DNA sequence: CTAGCTTATTTGTATGAGTAATTTCTCCGC
DNA sequence: GCGGAGAAATTACTCATACAAATAAGCTAG
């Protein structure tokens, strides 16, 4: 029996994984590395010592390290030990790494970088989506817009709908590697909202630009869609910049 | 059960990881998944059974699975077992996943997707690089161009120089998340060359468009750089398309 | 038929022993 | 002194075994 779980569980990327011990070891160490508490080049204590320090078995500790290693955060070799890799090796587009990076307040520079990426990727994705979107995509986007309008971005449901809207556009672009950027885009979207509401009492209404984008994609006009998304991201960027340097 | 490891030490992106047993378990299973031999939704045999089948200990097997799980390829839960995740969960931008995907001949659709991504990302990166490049960046790009010209893309050294050229541009864009796309770009670059040389005896000379791009970045003109990169990728795409549908 | 308990199965964790890789040190020949 | 081969020490890696925890499925009482 094939279960079609298209959209089902987008949030909580690997929620179950940090319920197990190896998962929380990875998460704790990952956050420590991303927040700079372990700098690139630093050598971690040996397996026996560190696992005892963390009060976990070597098995669980090693599995945690394996996770970090798979994401490029650390490298282990016999005799040398396990050391934090150079930043350039970190897979900054990995969903978990993004989540860990945002666990602590992320640096302004990182948020700017994500917006720059968003500005590059999303307009192009919107253009592709306008050409390739299916009826189902349109229905999902429409539903997301409704939800967004009904609940507003002040509620969890509204923010989830916003995420779903942007995510559906990426899906509609029908490009696997592009889709893999969704967590990065989602992170930028989330922090836009956070900053916007932190700064302003009566934030700008996000619905008009979203509706314009939706219309363009429904109409199947790639260039209009590209322009609409560019405008949308530019506005979001303006909101965020305002909060970043008050 | 074919456990042949084709070419042992030919290239070494993260060579150390598949030297250890857990690494080769991850690699073998990863290739099997990416090549479709284990489809999304499939449940793998139990740990004890499968690890015995692979002639490795349960510990090593589990560490391999942890690696795959960290990259989104599989999910394990007690009682249900370990199953291959939906494609949308795969982190297709992970360097290892790309390497595994290209271990077997990749699908045309995947190569097209990568090119689409390249066409989106690289022109924008070139524009940013033109604004932000340092003297060191320019020196590196210049050196890479020289090497490329001297050895030609028929040699390993020439191809490495090509990679280095494109990689330096991404670095010069001064954007961490963007840099993390380098392995995806590199994969597309590599397969361009492979297809080009497979198809044509006397392939198009890649130097003129590379030099034009280099000049634009040295001159610090973002729009010219963007245009030059767009032209370069378009040519590469044309070469590849020609090989894809003969 | 439902709610709740039981059970069986599978992954998760712990521990200890032993292996392999690799850096560093040492010693030998020169 | 100096360079290189070999020994030693340190560290991660692998293995085997035992037990714990989670959970889907089946069972039983109501």
Coordinates of C-alpha atoms (C1' of nucleotides) in Angstrom, one line a residue:
Chain A
X1 CA 0.0 0.0 0.0
X2 CA 1.6 3.2 -1.1
X3 CA 0.8 6.1 1.2
X4 CA 0.8 9.4 -0.5
X5 CA 2.1 11.8 2.1
X6 CA 2.7 14.7 -0.2
X7 CA 2.4 17.7 2.2
X8 CA 1.7 16.0 5.4
X9 CA 4.5 16.6 7.8
X10 CA 6.6 19.5 6.6
X11 CA 7.3 21.0 10.0
X12 CA 9.4 19.2 12.5
X13 CA 12.0 18.1 10.0
X14 CA 13.3 15.1 12.0
X15 CA 11.4 15.7 15.2
X16 CA 11.7 12.1 16.3
X17 CA 15.5 12.1 16.0
X18 CA 16.2 14.3 19.0
X19 CA 14.0 12.2 21.2
X20 CA 16.6 9.4 21.0
X21 CA 19.8 9.9 22.8
X22 CA 22.1 9.9 19.8
X23 CA 19.8 12.6 18.3
X24 CA 20.1 14.9 21.3
X25 CA 23.8 14.4 21.5
X26 CA 24.0 15.5 17.8
X27 CA 21.7 18.4 18.4
X28 CA 23.5 19.7 21.5
X29 CA 26.9 19.4 20.0
X30 CA 25.6 20.8 16.7
X31 CA 24.2 23.9 18.4
X32 CA 27.4 24.3 20.4
X33 CA 29.4 24.3 17.2
X34 CA 27.1 26.5 15.2
X35 CA 27.0 29.0 18.1
X36 CA 30.7 29.1 18.1
X37 CA 31.2 27.4 21.4
X38 CA 33.4 24.9 19.5
X39 CA 35.4 26.7 16.9
X40 CA 36.6 25.1 13.6
X41 CA 39.8 23.3 14.3
X42 CA 39.0 22.6 17.9
X43 CA 39.6 19.0 19.0
X44 CA 36.8 17.4 21.0
X45 CA 37.7 15.3 24.1
X46 CA 38.2 11.6 23.4
X47 CA 35.2 9.3 23.1
X48 CA 35.4 7.7 26.5
X49 CA 36.0 11.0 28.3
X50 CA 33.4 13.0 26.5
X51 CA 30.7 10.3 26.5
X52 CA 31.1 9.9 30.3
X53 CA 31.0 13.7 30.6
X54 CA 27.6 13.7 28.8
X55 CA 26.4 10.7 30.8
X56 CA 25.7 8.6 27.7
X57 CA 27.2 5.4 26.4
X58 CA 30.0 5.5 23.8
X59 CA 27.6 3.8 21.4
X60 CA 25.0 6.7 21.6
X61 CA 27.8 9.3 21.6
X62 CA 29.4 7.8 18.5
X63 CA 26.1 7.6 16.6
X64 CA 25.6 11.3 17.4
X65 CA 29.1 12.1 16.1
X66 CA 28.3 10.1 13.0
X67 CA 25.3 12.4 12.3
X68 CA 27.4 15.5 12.7
X69 CA 30.1 14.1 10.5
X70 CA 27.5 13.3 7.8
X71 CA 26.6 17.0 7.8
X72 CA 30.2 18.1 7.6
X73 CA 30.5 19.6 11.0
X74 CA 33.2 17.4 12.3
X75 CA 35.8 14.9 11.1
X76 CA 37.2 12.0 13.1
X77 CA 40.4 10.1 12.5
X78 CA 42.2 7.6 14.7
X79 CA 45.0 9.1 16.7
X80 CA 44.1 12.7 15.9
X81 CA 40.7 12.5 17.4
X82 CA 37.5 14.3 16.4
X83 CA 37.8 17.9 15.4
X84 CA 35.4 20.6 14.2
X85 CA 35.7 21.0 10.4
X86 CA 36.3 24.3 8.6
X87 CA 33.2 26.3 8.0
X88 CA 33.5 25.8 4.3
X89 CA 32.8 22.1 4.8
X90 CA 29.6 22.6 6.8
X91 CA 26.5 21.8 4.8
X92 CA 24.7 25.0 5.6
X93 CA 21.7 24.0 3.5
X94 CA 21.0 21.0 5.7
X95 CA 17.6 21.3 7.4
X96 CA 19.0 20.3 10.8
X97 CA 21.9 22.6 10.6
X98 CA 19.6 25.5 9.8
X99 CA 17.4 24.5 12.7
X100 CA 20.4 24.4 15.0
X101 CA 21.7 27.7 13.7
X102 CA 18.4 29.3 14.5
X103 CA 18.1 27.7 17.9
X104 CA 20.3 30.4 19.3
X105 CA 19.6 33.8 17.8
X106 CA 21.5 33.7 14.5
X107 CA 23.9 36.3 13.4
X108 CA 22.7 39.2 11.2
X109 CA 25.2 38.2 8.5
X110 CA 23.7 34.7 8.3
X111 CA 20.2 36.1 7.9
X112 CA 21.4 38.5 5.2
X113 CA 23.0 35.6 3.4
X114 CA 19.8 33.6 3.5
X115 CA 17.9 36.5 2.1
X116 CA 20.4 36.9 -0.6
X117 CA 19.9 33.3 -1.5
X118 CA 16.2 33.7 -1.4
X119 CA 16.3 36.7 -3.7
X120 CA 18.3 34.6 -6.1
X121 CA 16.3 31.4 -6.0
X122 CA 12.6 32.3 -5.3
X123 CA 12.0 34.5 -8.3
X124 CA 13.4 31.9 -10.6
X125 CA 11.4 29.2 -8.9
X126 CA 8.3 31.3 -9.3
X127 CA 8.9 31.6 -13.0
X128 CA 9.4 27.9 -13.4
X129 CA 6.3 27.3 -11.3
X130 CA 4.2 29.5 -13.5
X131 CA 5.1 27.2 -16.4
X132 CA 4.8 23.9 -14.7
X133 CA 2.2 24.2 -12.0
X134 CA -0.5 21.5 -11.8
X135 CA -4.1 22.0 -10.7
X136 CA -3.2 20.4 -7.4
X137 CA -0.4 23.0 -6.9
X138 CA -2.8 25.8 -7.6
X139 CA -5.4 24.3 -5.2
X140 CA -2.7 24.1 -2.5
X141 CA -1.5 27.6 -3.0
X142 CA -5.1 28.9 -3.0
X143 CA -5.8 27.0 0.2
X144 CA -2.6 28.3 1.8
X145 CA -3.6 31.9 0.9
X146 CA -7.0 31.5 2.4
X147 CA -5.6 30.1 5.6
X148 CA -3.0 32.9 5.7
X149 CA -5.7 35.5 5.2
X150 CA -8.0 34.0 7.8
X151 CA -5.5 33.5 10.6
X152 CA -2.9 36.2 9.9
X153 CA 0.8 35.9 10.5
X154 CA 0.5 36.4 14.2
X155 CA -0.8 32.9 14.6
X156 CA 1.1 29.6 14.3
X157 CA -1.5 28.4 11.7
X158 CA -1.0 31.6 9.6
X159 CA 2.7 31.2 9.6
X160 CA 2.4 27.5 8.6
X161 CA 0.2 28.5 5.7
X162 CA 2.8 31.1 4.6
X163 CA 5.5 28.4 4.7
X164 CA 3.2 26.0 2.7
X165 CA 2.6 28.7 0.1
X166 CA 6.2 29.2 -0.6
X167 CA 7.0 25.6 -0.4
X168 CA 4.3 24.7 -2.9
X169 CA 5.9 27.1 -5.3
X170 CA 9.2 25.4 -5.0
X171 CA 7.4 22.0 -5.5
X172 CA 5.6 23.3 -8.6
X173 CA 9.0 24.2 -10.1
X174 CA 9.5 20.4 -10.5
X175 CA 13.1 20.4 -9.7
X176 CA 14.5 18.1 -7.1
X177 CA 17.7 19.9 -6.1
X178 CA 15.8 23.2 -6.1
X179 CA 13.2 21.7 -3.7
X180 CA 16.0 20.7 -1.4
X181 CA 16.5 24.4 -0.7
X182 CA 13.0 24.6 0.8
X183 CA 14.3 24.5 4.4
X184 CA 16.7 27.4 3.7
X185 CA 13.9 29.4 2.2
X186 CA 11.6 28.5 5.0
X187 CA 14.1 29.7 7.5
X188 CA 14.3 33.0 5.8
X189 CA 10.6 33.3 5.6
X190 CA 10.2 32.5 9.3
X191 CA 12.7 35.1 10.4
X192 CA 11.2 37.7 8.2
X193 CA 7.9 37.3 10.1
X194 CA 9.6 37.2 13.5
X195 CA 11.5 40.4 12.9
X196 CA 8.5 42.1 11.4
X197 CA 6.3 41.4 14.4
X198 CA 9.1 42.1 16.8
X199 CA 9.6 45.6 15.4
X200 CA 6.3 46.9 14.3
X201 CA 2.9 47.0 16.1
X202 CA 0.9 47.2 12.9
X203 CA 3.0 45.4 10.3
X204 CA 2.5 45.7 6.6
X205 CA -0.3 43.5 5.2
X206 CA 1.5 40.6 3.3
X207 CA -1.6 39.5 1.4
X208 CA -1.6 41.9 -1.6
X209 CA 1.8 40.8 -2.8
X210 CA 1.1 37.2 -2.2
X211 CA -2.1 37.4 -4.1
X212 CA -0.4 39.1 -7.0
X213 CA 2.1 36.3 -7.1
X214 CA -0.6 33.7 -6.9
X215 CA -2.5 35.3 -9.8
X216 CA 0.6 35.3 -12.0
X217 CA 1.3 31.7 -11.4
X218 CA -2.3 30.7 -12.0
X219 CA -2.2 32.7 -15.2
X220 CA 0.9 30.8 -16.2
X221 CA 3.0 33.9 -17.0
X222 CA 6.6 33.2 -15.9
X223 CA 7.9 36.7 -16.3
X224 CA 5.1 38.3 -14.3
X225 CA 5.5 35.6 -11.7
X226 CA 9.2 36.3 -11.5
X227 CA 8.5 40.0 -11.1
X228 CA 5.9 39.5 -8.5
X229 CA 8.1 37.2 -6.4
X230 CA 11.0 39.7 -6.7
X231 CA 8.7 42.4 -5.4
X232 CA 7.5 40.2 -2.6
X233 CA 11.0 39.3 -1.4
X234 CA 12.1 42.9 -1.8
X235 CA 9.4 44.0 0.6
X236 CA 10.2 41.2 3.0
X237 CA 13.8 42.2 2.9
X238 CA 12.9 45.8 3.6
X239 CA 10.9 44.7 6.7
X240 CA 13.8 42.7 7.9
X241 CA 16.4 45.3 7.3
X242 CA 14.3 47.7 9.3
X243 CA 14.4 45.4 12.2
X244 CA 18.1 44.5 11.8
X245 CA 19.3 48.1 12.2
X246 CA 16.9 50.0 14.3
Chain B
X1 CA 24.6 -9.8 -3.5
X2 CA 27.1 -7.8 -5.5
X3 CA 29.5 -6.1 -3.2
X4 CA 32.0 -5.0 -5.9
X5 CA 33.5 -1.6 -5.3
X6 CA 34.3 -0.5 -8.8
X7 CA 37.1 2.0 -8.8
X8 CA 38.8 2.1 -5.5
X9 CA 40.9 5.2 -5.1
X10 CA 40.2 7.1 -8.2
X11 CA 38.7 10.2 -6.7
X12 CA 38.6 11.2 -3.1
X13 CA 36.0 13.8 -2.2
X14 CA 35.7 12.7 1.3
X15 CA 37.8 9.7 0.9
X16 CA 38.3 8.9 4.5
X17 CA 34.7 8.3 5.2
X18 CA 34.2 5.3 3.0
X19 CA 37.5 3.8 4.1
X20 CA 35.9 2.8 7.4
X21 CA 33.3 0.2 7.5
X22 CA 30.4 2.4 8.6
X23 CA 31.3 4.7 5.7
X24 CA 31.2 2.0 3.1
X25 CA 27.9 0.6 4.4
X26 CA 26.5 4.1 4.1
X27 CA 27.9 4.5 0.6
X28 CA 26.7 1.1 -0.7
X29 CA 23.2 1.6 0.7
X30 CA 23.2 5.2 -0.4
X31 CA 24.0 4.2 -4.0
X32 CA 21.5 1.5 -3.9
X33 CA 18.8 3.9 -2.8
X34 CA 19.7 6.7 -5.2
X35 CA 19.9 4.2 -8.1
X36 CA 16.4 3.0 -7.2
X37 CA 17.3 -0.4 -6.0
X38 CA 15.5 0.5 -2.8
X39 CA 12.5 2.6 -3.5
X40 CA 11.0 5.2 -1.2
X41 CA 8.7 3.5 1.3
X42 CA 10.6 0.2 1.1
X43 CA 11.4 -1.3 4.5
X44 CA 14.9 -2.5 4.9
X45 CA 15.6 -5.9 6.6
X46 CA 16.0 -5.8 10.3
X47 CA 19.3 -4.7 11.8
X48 CA 20.5 -8.1 12.9
X49 CA 19.6 -9.8 9.6
X50 CA 20.9 -7.1 7.3
X51 CA 24.1 -6.6 9.2
X52 CA 24.8 -10.3 9.0
X53 CA 24.0 -10.3 5.4
X54 CA 26.6 -7.5 4.8
X55 CA 29.1 -9.3 7.0
X56 CA 29.5 -6.4 9.4
X57 CA 28.7 -5.9 13.0
X58 CA 25.4 -4.4 14.1
X59 CA 27.4 -1.4 15.5
X60 CA 29.0 -0.5 12.2
X61 CA 25.7 -1.1 10.3
X62 CA 23.8 1.2 12.7
X63 CA 26.4 3.9 12.3
X64 CA 26.1 3.6 8.5
X65 CA 22.3 4.0 8.8
X66 CA 22.8 7.0 11.1
X67 CA 24.7 8.7 8.2
X68 CA 22.0 7.9 5.7
X69 CA 19.4 9.1 8.2
X70 CA 21.3 12.4 8.7
X71 CA 21.1 13.0 5.0
X72 CA 17.3 12.3 4.9
X73 CA 17.5 9.1 2.9
X74 CA 16.0 6.8 5.6
X75 CA 14.1 6.9 8.8
X76 CA 14.1 4.3 11.5
X77 CA 11.6 3.7 14.3
X78 CA 11.3 0.9 16.7
X79 CA 8.9 -1.8 15.7
X80 CA 8.4 -0.4 12.2
X81 CA 12.0 -0.8 11.2
X82 CA 14.1 1.3 8.9
X83 CA 12.4 2.6 5.7
X84 CA 13.5 4.6 2.7
X85 CA 12.2 8.2 3.0
X86 CA 10.2 10.0 0.4
X87 CA 12.3 11.7 -2.2
X88 CA 11.2 15.1 -1.0
X89 CA 13.0 14.4 2.2
X90 CA 16.3 13.6 0.5
X91 CA 18.9 16.3 0.9
X92 CA 19.8 16.3 -2.8
X93 CA 22.3 19.1 -2.3
X94 CA 24.5 17.0 0.1
X95 CA 27.9 16.4 -1.4
X96 CA 27.9 12.7 -0.6
X97 CA 24.4 12.2 -2.0
X98 CA 25.5 13.9 -5.3
X99 CA 28.6 11.7 -5.4
X100 CA 26.5 8.6 -4.8
X101 CA 23.9 9.7 -7.4
X102 CA 26.7 10.0 -10.0
X103 CA 28.4 6.8 -9.0
X104 CA 25.9 5.0 -11.3
X105 CA 25.0 6.9 -14.4
X106 CA 22.6 9.5 -13.3
X107 CA 19.2 10.1 -14.9
X108 CA 18.9 12.7 -17.6
X109 CA 16.2 14.4 -15.6
X110 CA 18.5 14.8 -12.7
X111 CA 21.2 16.3 -14.9
X112 CA 18.7 18.7 -16.4
X113 CA 17.6 19.7 -12.9
X114 CA 21.2 20.4 -11.9
X115 CA 21.7 22.6 -15.0
X116 CA 18.5 24.5 -14.2
X117 CA 19.9 25.2 -10.8
X118 CA 23.2 26.1 -12.2
X119 CA 21.5 28.6 -14.6
X120 CA 19.7 30.1 -11.6
X121 CA 22.6 30.3 -9.2
X122 CA 25.8 30.9 -11.1
X123 CA 24.9 34.1 -12.9
X124 CA 23.8 35.7 -9.7
X125 CA 26.9 34.4 -7.9
X126 CA 29.1 35.9 -10.7
X127 CA 27.4 39.3 -10.2
X128 CA 28.0 39.2 -6.5
X129 CA 31.6 38.0 -7.1
X130 CA 32.2 41.0 -9.3
X131 CA 31.3 43.3 -6.5
X132 CA 33.0 41.5 -3.7
X133 CA 36.1 39.7 -5.1
X134 CA 39.4 40.2 -3.4
X135 CA 42.8 40.2 -4.9
X136 CA 43.3 36.7 -3.8
X137 CA 40.1 35.6 -5.5
X138 CA 41.3 37.2 -8.7
X139 CA 44.7 35.5 -8.4
X140 CA 43.1 32.1 -7.9
X141 CA 40.8 32.5 -10.8
X142 CA 43.7 33.7 -13.0
X143 CA 45.7 30.7 -12.0
X144 CA 42.9 28.3 -12.6
X145 CA 42.4 29.8 -16.1
X146 CA 46.1 29.4 -16.9
X147 CA 46.0 25.8 -15.7
X148 CA 42.8 25.2 -17.7
X149 CA 44.4 26.6 -20.8
X150 CA 47.7 24.7 -20.4
X151 CA 46.2 21.3 -19.7
X152 CA 42.9 21.3 -21.5
X153 CA 39.7 19.7 -20.3
X154 CA 40.8 16.3 -21.5
X155 CA 43.2 16.0 -18.5
X156 CA 42.4 15.5 -14.9
X157 CA 44.4 18.6 -14.0
X158 CA 42.5 20.7 -16.5
X159 CA 39.1 19.6 -15.2
X160 CA 40.3 20.3 -11.6
X161 CA 41.2 23.8 -12.7
X162 CA 37.8 24.3 -14.2
X163 CA 36.2 23.2 -10.9
X164 CA 38.5 25.6 -9.0
X165 CA 37.5 28.5 -11.3
X166 CA 33.8 28.0 -10.7
X167 CA 34.4 27.3 -7.0
X168 CA 36.4 30.5 -6.5
X169 CA 33.6 32.5 -8.0
X170 CA 31.2 31.0 -5.5
X171 CA 33.6 31.8 -2.7
X172 CA 34.0 35.3 -3.9
X173 CA 30.3 35.9 -3.6
X174 CA 30.9 35.8 0.2
X175 CA 27.8 34.0 1.1
X176 CA 28.0 30.8 3.2
X177 CA 24.7 29.1 2.1
X178 CA 25.5 29.9 -1.5
X179 CA 28.9 28.4 -1.1
X180 CA 27.3 25.2 0.1
X181 CA 25.9 24.8 -3.4
X182 CA 29.4 24.3 -4.7
X183 CA 29.2 20.5 -4.9
X184 CA 26.0 20.7 -6.9
X185 CA 27.5 23.1 -9.3
X186 CA 30.7 21.1 -9.5
X187 CA 28.6 18.0 -10.3
X188 CA 27.0 19.8 -13.2
X189 CA 30.3 21.2 -14.4
X190 CA 31.9 17.7 -14.3
X191 CA 29.1 16.1 -16.3
X192 CA 29.1 18.8 -18.9
X193 CA 32.7 17.9 -19.6
X194 CA 32.0 14.2 -19.6
X195 CA 29.2 14.5 -22.0
X196 CA 31.0 17.0 -24.2
X197 CA 34.0 14.7 -24.7
X198 CA 31.9 11.6 -25.0
X199 CA 30.0 13.1 -27.9
X200 CA 32.4 15.2 -29.9
X201 CA 35.9 14.5 -31.2
X202 CA 36.8 18.2 -31.4
X203 CA 34.8 19.9 -28.7
X204 CA 34.2 23.6 -28.5
X205 CA 37.0 25.6 -26.9
X206 CA 35.8 26.6 -23.5
X207 CA 38.4 29.3 -22.9
X208 CA 36.9 32.4 -24.6
X209 CA 33.7 32.4 -22.5
X210 CA 35.7 31.7 -19.4
X211 CA 38.1 34.6 -20.1
X212 CA 35.2 36.9 -20.8
X213 CA 33.7 36.0 -17.5
X214 CA 37.1 36.5 -15.7
X215 CA 37.6 39.9 -17.3
X216 CA 34.1 41.0 -16.1
X217 CA 34.8 40.0 -12.6
X218 CA 38.2 41.6 -12.6
X219 CA 36.6 44.8 -13.9
X220 CA 34.1 44.6 -11.1
X221 CA 31.1 44.9 -13.3
X222 CA 28.2 42.8 -11.9
X223 CA 25.9 43.0 -14.8
X224 CA 28.5 42.2 -17.4
X225 CA 29.7 39.3 -15.2
X226 CA 26.1 38.1 -14.9
X227 CA 25.7 38.2 -18.6
X228 CA 29.0 36.4 -19.2
X229 CA 28.2 33.6 -16.8
X230 CA 24.7 33.3 -18.4
X231 CA 26.3 32.9 -21.8
X232 CA 28.8 30.4 -20.5
X233 CA 26.2 28.2 -18.8
X234 CA 24.0 28.4 -21.9
X235 CA 26.8 27.1 -24.1
X236 CA 27.5 24.3 -21.6
X237 CA 23.9 23.5 -21.5
X238 CA 23.8 23.3 -25.3
X239 CA 26.8 21.0 -25.4
X240 CA 25.1 18.8 -22.8
X241 CA 21.7 18.8 -24.5
X242 CA 23.4 17.7 -27.7
X243 CA 24.8 14.7 -25.9
X244 CA 21.6 13.9 -24.0
X245 CA 19.5 13.4 -27.1
X246 CA 21.6 12.0 -29.9
Chain C
dC1 C1' -17.8 -2.3 18.9
dT2 C1' -14.8 0.2 21.7
dA3 C1' -11.4 1.1 25.3
dG4 C1' -7.7 -0.5 27.4
dC5 C1' -4.4 -4.0 28.4
dT6 C1' -0.9 -7.5 26.7
dT7 C1' 2.5 -9.0 23.9
dA8 C1' 5.8 -9.5 20.4
dT9 C1' 9.0 -7.3 17.5
dT10 C1' 12.2 -3.9 16.3
dT11 C1' 15.2 -0.3 17.2
dG12 C1' 17.9 2.0 20.9
dT13 C1' 21.4 2.0 24.8
dA14 C1' 25.0 0.1 27.5
dT15 C1' 29.5 -2.2 28.3
dG16 C1' 33.8 -4.4 27.6
dA17 C1' 37.2 -6.4 24.8
dG18 C1' 39.9 -6.3 21.2
dT19 C1' 41.5 -4.3 16.2
dA20 C1' 43.4 -1.0 13.1
dA21 C1' 45.2 3.3 11.7
dT22 C1' 48.3 7.0 12.3
dT23 C1' 51.1 10.2 14.6
dT24 C1' 55.1 10.7 17.3
dC25 C1' 59.2 9.1 19.1
dT26 C1' 63.3 6.5 18.9
dC27 C1' 67.2 4.5 17.3
dC28 C1' 70.2 3.1 13.8
dG29 C1' 73.1 3.8 9.9
dC30 C1' 75.4 7.2 7.5
Chain D
dG1 C1' 74.2 16.1 13.1
dC2 C1' 70.7 14.0 9.7
dG3 C1' 67.4 11.1 7.4
dG4 C1' 64.8 7.3 7.3
dA5 C1' 63.1 2.9 9.0
dG6 C1' 60.9 0.9 12.7
dA7 C1' 58.7 0.8 17.5
dA8 C1' 55.4 2.7 20.6
dA9 C1' 51.5 5.0 22.1
dT10 C1' 47.1 7.0 21.4
dT11 C1' 42.9 7.3 19.3
dA12 C1' 39.0 6.0 16.8
dC13 C1' 36.9 1.8 15.0
dT14 C1' 34.8 -2.8 15.1
dC15 C1' 32.8 -6.6 17.3
dA16 C1' 29.8 -9.3 20.5
dT17 C1' 26.4 -9.6 23.9
dA18 C1' 22.9 -8.2 27.0
dC19 C1' 19.2 -5.5 28.2
dA20 C1' 15.9 -1.4 27.8
dA21 C1' 12.4 1.3 25.5
dA22 C1' 9.1 2.1 22.1
dT23 C1' 5.2 0.8 19.5
dA24 C1' 2.1 -1.7 16.2
dA25 C1' -0.9 -5.5 16.5
dG26 C1' -3.6 -8.5 18.7
dC27 C1' -6.5 -9.7 22.6
dT28 C1' -9.8 -9.3 26.2
dA29 C1' -13.2 -7.4 29.1
dG30 C1' -17.0 -4.3 29.2

